[in-house]
Each structure stands twice: as structure tokens, then as C-alpha cells.
Amino acid sequence: MNKTELIDHIAAKADISKAAAGRALEALIGGVKTTLKKGGSVTLVGFGTFAVSVRAARSGRNPRTGETIKIKKAKVPKFRPGKGLKDAVN
């Protein structure tokens, strides 16, 4: 399912226009991005938790030359599914 299909699904299930569903989805995504950018986490009970994790600096290899390179530490978004989502999938 892509973003357009998700908007269509939201519009059909919530009985709202596609434009309103698109704005709602954009607001949700924007809220999650803003919270993660500030270092917080977003928990949707029954669905899961979005959080930021720090990946440590490490050394790696350039696949073309085999040369060792340094990879900087980075903040990465993570998603941990909740029990409700796990149960729905299984």
C-alpha cells in the first residue's frame, strides 16, 4: 500500500473526503517528525512506538576500494510494534 492508497482507505473508512484524509495523514506524519526531531517518542497504544536511537560511530569498508573509512555516529528513527499490531499480523 502506498500513500495514495492509504489516503483512499482513510477517506472510505472515516467517511470523509480524500482531501481531508490527506491533510489528516500529513498532520500525523508532521507531528511524528517534529516530536522525533526534538528527541521525544510517539506511542500509539495498540499500534506501536516511534522513537529515536543513536547509532554509534564505527569503521566500515568502501566496497569498491576495500579502504577502511570512518562512519560518524547518527540518530536514526526506530519503530517498535505494539501488542495489538503483532496480534493482528499473526
Coordinates of N, CA and C in Angstrom, one line a residue:
M1 N 0.9 -1.2 0.0 CA 0.0 0.0 0.0 C 0.9 1.2 0.0
N2 N 0.6 2.2 -0.9 CA 1.4 3.4 -0.9 C 0.6 4.5 -0.3
K3 N 1.1 5.7 -0.3 CA 0.5 6.9 0.4 C -0.9 7.2 -0.2
T4 N -1.0 7.2 -1.5 CA -2.3 7.4 -2.1 C -3.4 6.4 -1.8
E5 N -3.0 5.2 -1.8 CA -3.9 4.1 -1.4 C -4.3 4.2 0.1
L6 N -3.4 4.6 0.9 CA -3.7 4.8 2.3 C -4.7 6.0 2.5
I7 N -4.5 7.0 1.8 CA -5.4 8.2 1.9 C -6.8 7.7 1.4
D8 N -6.9 7.0 0.3 CA -8.2 6.4 -0.1 C -8.8 5.6 0.9
H9 N -8.1 4.7 1.6 CA -8.6 3.8 2.6 C -9.1 4.7 3.8
I10 N -8.3 5.7 4.2 CA -8.8 6.5 5.4 C -10.1 7.2 5.0
A11 N -10.1 7.8 3.8 CA -11.3 8.5 3.4 C -12.5 7.6 3.4
A12 N -12.4 6.4 2.9 CA -13.5 5.4 2.8 C -14.0 5.0 4.2
K13 N -13.0 4.7 5.1 CA -13.3 4.2 6.4 C -13.9 5.3 7.3
A14 N -13.4 6.5 7.2 CA -13.8 7.6 8.1 C -15.0 8.4 7.5
D15 N -15.4 8.0 6.3 CA -16.4 8.7 5.6 C -16.1 10.2 5.5
I16 N -14.9 10.6 5.0 CA -14.5 12.0 4.8 C -13.9 12.1 3.4
S17 N -13.7 13.3 3.0 CA -13.2 13.5 1.6 C -11.7 13.1 1.5
K18 N -11.2 12.8 0.3 CA -9.8 12.4 0.2 C -8.9 13.5 0.6
A19 N -9.3 14.8 0.3 CA -8.5 15.9 0.7 C -8.4 16.0 2.2
A20 N -9.5 15.8 2.9 CA -9.4 15.8 4.4 C -8.6 14.7 4.9
A21 N -8.7 13.5 4.3 CA -7.9 12.4 4.7 C -6.4 12.6 4.5
G22 N -6.1 13.3 3.3 CA -4.7 13.6 3.0 C -4.1 14.6 4.0
R23 N -4.9 15.6 4.4 CA -4.5 16.6 5.4 C -4.3 15.9 6.8
A24 N -5.2 15.0 7.1 CA -5.0 14.3 8.4 C -3.8 13.4 8.4
L25 N -3.5 12.7 7.3 CA -2.3 11.9 7.3 C -1.0 12.8 7.3
E26 N -1.0 13.9 6.6 CA 0.1 14.8 6.6 C 0.3 15.4 8.0
A27 N -0.8 15.7 8.7 CA -0.7 16.2 10.1 C -0.1 15.1 11.0
L28 N -0.5 13.9 10.9 CA 0.1 12.8 11.7 C 1.6 12.7 11.4
I29 N 1.9 12.6 10.2 CA 3.4 12.4 9.8 C 4.2 13.6 10.3
G30 N 3.6 14.8 10.2 CA 4.3 16.0 10.6 C 4.5 16.0 12.1
G31 N 3.5 15.6 12.9 CA 3.6 15.5 14.3 C 4.6 14.5 14.8
V32 N 4.7 13.4 14.1 CA 5.7 12.4 14.5 C 7.1 12.9 14.2
K33 N 7.3 13.5 13.0 CA 8.6 14.0 12.7 C 9.1 15.1 13.7
T34 N 8.2 16.0 14.0 CA 8.5 17.1 14.9 C 8.9 16.6 16.3
T35 N 8.1 15.6 16.8 CA 8.4 15.0 18.1 C 9.8 14.3 18.1
L36 N 10.0 13.5 17.0 CA 11.3 12.8 16.9 C 12.5 13.7 16.8
K37 N 12.3 14.8 16.1 CA 13.3 15.8 15.9 C 13.7 16.4 17.2
K38 N 12.8 16.6 18.1 CA 13.0 17.1 19.5 C 13.6 16.1 20.4
G39 N 13.7 14.8 20.0 CA 14.2 13.7 20.8 C 13.2 13.0 21.6
G40 N 11.9 13.2 21.4 CA 10.9 12.5 22.1 C 10.5 11.3 21.4
S41 N 9.4 10.7 21.9 CA 8.9 9.4 21.2 C 7.4 9.6 21.1
V42 N 6.8 8.9 20.2 CA 5.3 8.9 19.9 C 4.8 7.5 20.1
T43 N 3.9 7.3 21.1 CA 3.3 6.0 21.4 C 1.9 6.0 21.0
L44 N 1.5 5.1 20.1 CA 0.1 4.8 19.8 C -0.3 3.5 20.3
V45 N -1.0 3.5 21.4 CA -1.4 2.3 22.1 C -2.0 1.3 21.2
G46 N -1.6 0.1 21.2 CA -2.1 -1.0 20.3 C -1.5 -1.0 19.0
F47 N -0.7 0.1 18.6 CA -0.1 0.1 17.3 C 1.4 0.0 17.4
G48 N 2.0 0.9 18.2 CA 3.5 0.9 18.3 C 4.0 2.2 18.8
T49 N 5.4 2.2 18.9 CA 6.1 3.4 19.3 C 7.2 3.8 18.3
F50 N 7.2 5.1 18.0 CA 8.2 5.7 17.2 C 9.2 6.4 18.1
A51 N 10.5 6.1 18.0 CA 11.5 6.7 18.9 C 12.8 7.0 18.1
V52 N 13.7 7.7 18.7 CA 15.0 8.0 18.1 C 16.0 7.2 18.8
S53 N 16.9 6.6 18.1 CA 18.0 5.8 18.7 C 19.3 6.4 18.1
V54 N 20.4 6.3 18.9 CA 21.7 6.8 18.4 C 22.5 5.6 18.0
R55 N 23.0 5.6 16.7 CA 23.9 4.6 16.2 C 25.3 5.1 16.4
A56 N 26.1 4.3 17.1 CA 27.5 4.7 17.5 C 28.4 4.8 16.2
A57 N 29.4 5.6 16.4 CA 30.4 5.7 15.3 C 31.1 4.4 15.1
R58 N 31.5 4.1 13.9 CA 32.1 2.8 13.6 C 33.0 2.9 12.4
S59 N 33.8 1.9 12.2 CA 34.6 1.9 10.9 C 33.9 0.9 10.0
G60 N 34.1 1.2 8.7 CA 33.5 0.4 7.6 C 34.4 0.3 6.5
R61 N 34.0 -0.4 5.4 CA 34.9 -0.5 4.3 C 34.2 0.0 3.0
N62 N 35.0 0.7 2.2 CA 34.5 1.1 0.9 C 34.4 -0.1 0.0
P63 N 33.3 -0.5 -0.5 CA 33.2 -1.8 -1.3 C 34.0 -1.8 -2.6
R64 N 34.2 -0.6 -3.2 CA 35.0 -0.5 -4.4 C 36.5 -0.7 -4.2
T65 N 37.0 0.0 -3.2 CA 38.4 0.0 -3.0 C 38.9 -0.9 -1.8
G66 N 38.0 -1.2 -0.9 CA 38.4 -2.0 0.2 C 39.0 -1.2 1.3
E67 N 39.1 0.2 1.1 CA 39.7 1.1 2.0 C 38.8 1.2 3.3
T68 N 39.4 1.3 4.4 CA 38.7 1.5 5.7 C 38.3 2.9 5.8
I69 N 37.0 3.2 6.2 CA 36.5 4.5 6.3 C 35.8 4.6 7.7
K70 N 35.7 5.9 8.2 CA 35.1 6.1 9.5 C 33.6 6.5 9.2
I71 N 32.7 5.9 9.9 CA 31.3 6.3 9.8 C 30.9 7.0 11.0
K72 N 30.4 8.2 10.9 CA 30.0 9.1 12.0 C 28.8 8.5 12.8
K73 N 28.7 8.8 14.1 CA 27.5 8.4 14.8 C 26.3 9.2 14.2
A74 N 25.1 8.6 14.3 CA 23.9 9.1 13.7 C 22.7 8.8 14.6
K75 N 21.7 9.7 14.5 CA 20.4 9.5 15.1 C 19.6 8.8 14.0
V76 N 18.9 7.7 14.4 CA 18.1 7.0 13.4 C 16.7 6.8 14.0
P77 N 15.6 6.9 13.2 CA 14.3 6.7 13.7 C 14.1 5.2 13.8
K78 N 13.3 4.8 14.8 CA 13.0 3.3 15.0 C 11.5 3.2 15.3
F79 N 11.0 2.1 14.9 CA 9.6 1.8 15.2 C 9.5 0.4 16.0
R80 N 8.9 0.4 17.1 CA 8.7 -0.9 17.8 C 7.2 -1.2 17.8
P81 N 6.8 -2.2 17.2 CA 5.3 -2.6 17.1 C 4.7 -2.9 18.4
G82 N 3.5 -2.6 18.6 CA 2.8 -2.9 19.9 C 2.1 -4.2 19.8
K83 N 1.6 -4.7 20.9 CA 0.9 -6.0 21.0 C -0.2 -6.1 20.0
G84 N -1.1 -5.1 19.9 CA -2.2 -5.1 19.1 C -1.8 -5.4 17.6
L85 N -0.8 -4.7 17.2 CA -0.3 -4.8 15.8 C 0.3 -6.2 15.6
K86 N 1.1 -6.7 16.5 CA 1.7 -8.0 16.4 C 0.6 -9.1 16.4
D87 N -0.5 -8.9 17.2 CA -1.6 -9.9 17.2 C -2.3 -9.9 15.9
A88 N -2.5 -8.7 15.3 CA -3.3 -8.6 14.1 C -2.5 -9.2 12.9
V89 N -1.2 -9.2 12.9 CA -0.4 -9.8 11.9 C -0.3 -11.3 12.0
N90 N -0.3 -11.8 13.2 CA -0.2 -13.2 13.5 C -1.5 -13.8 13.6

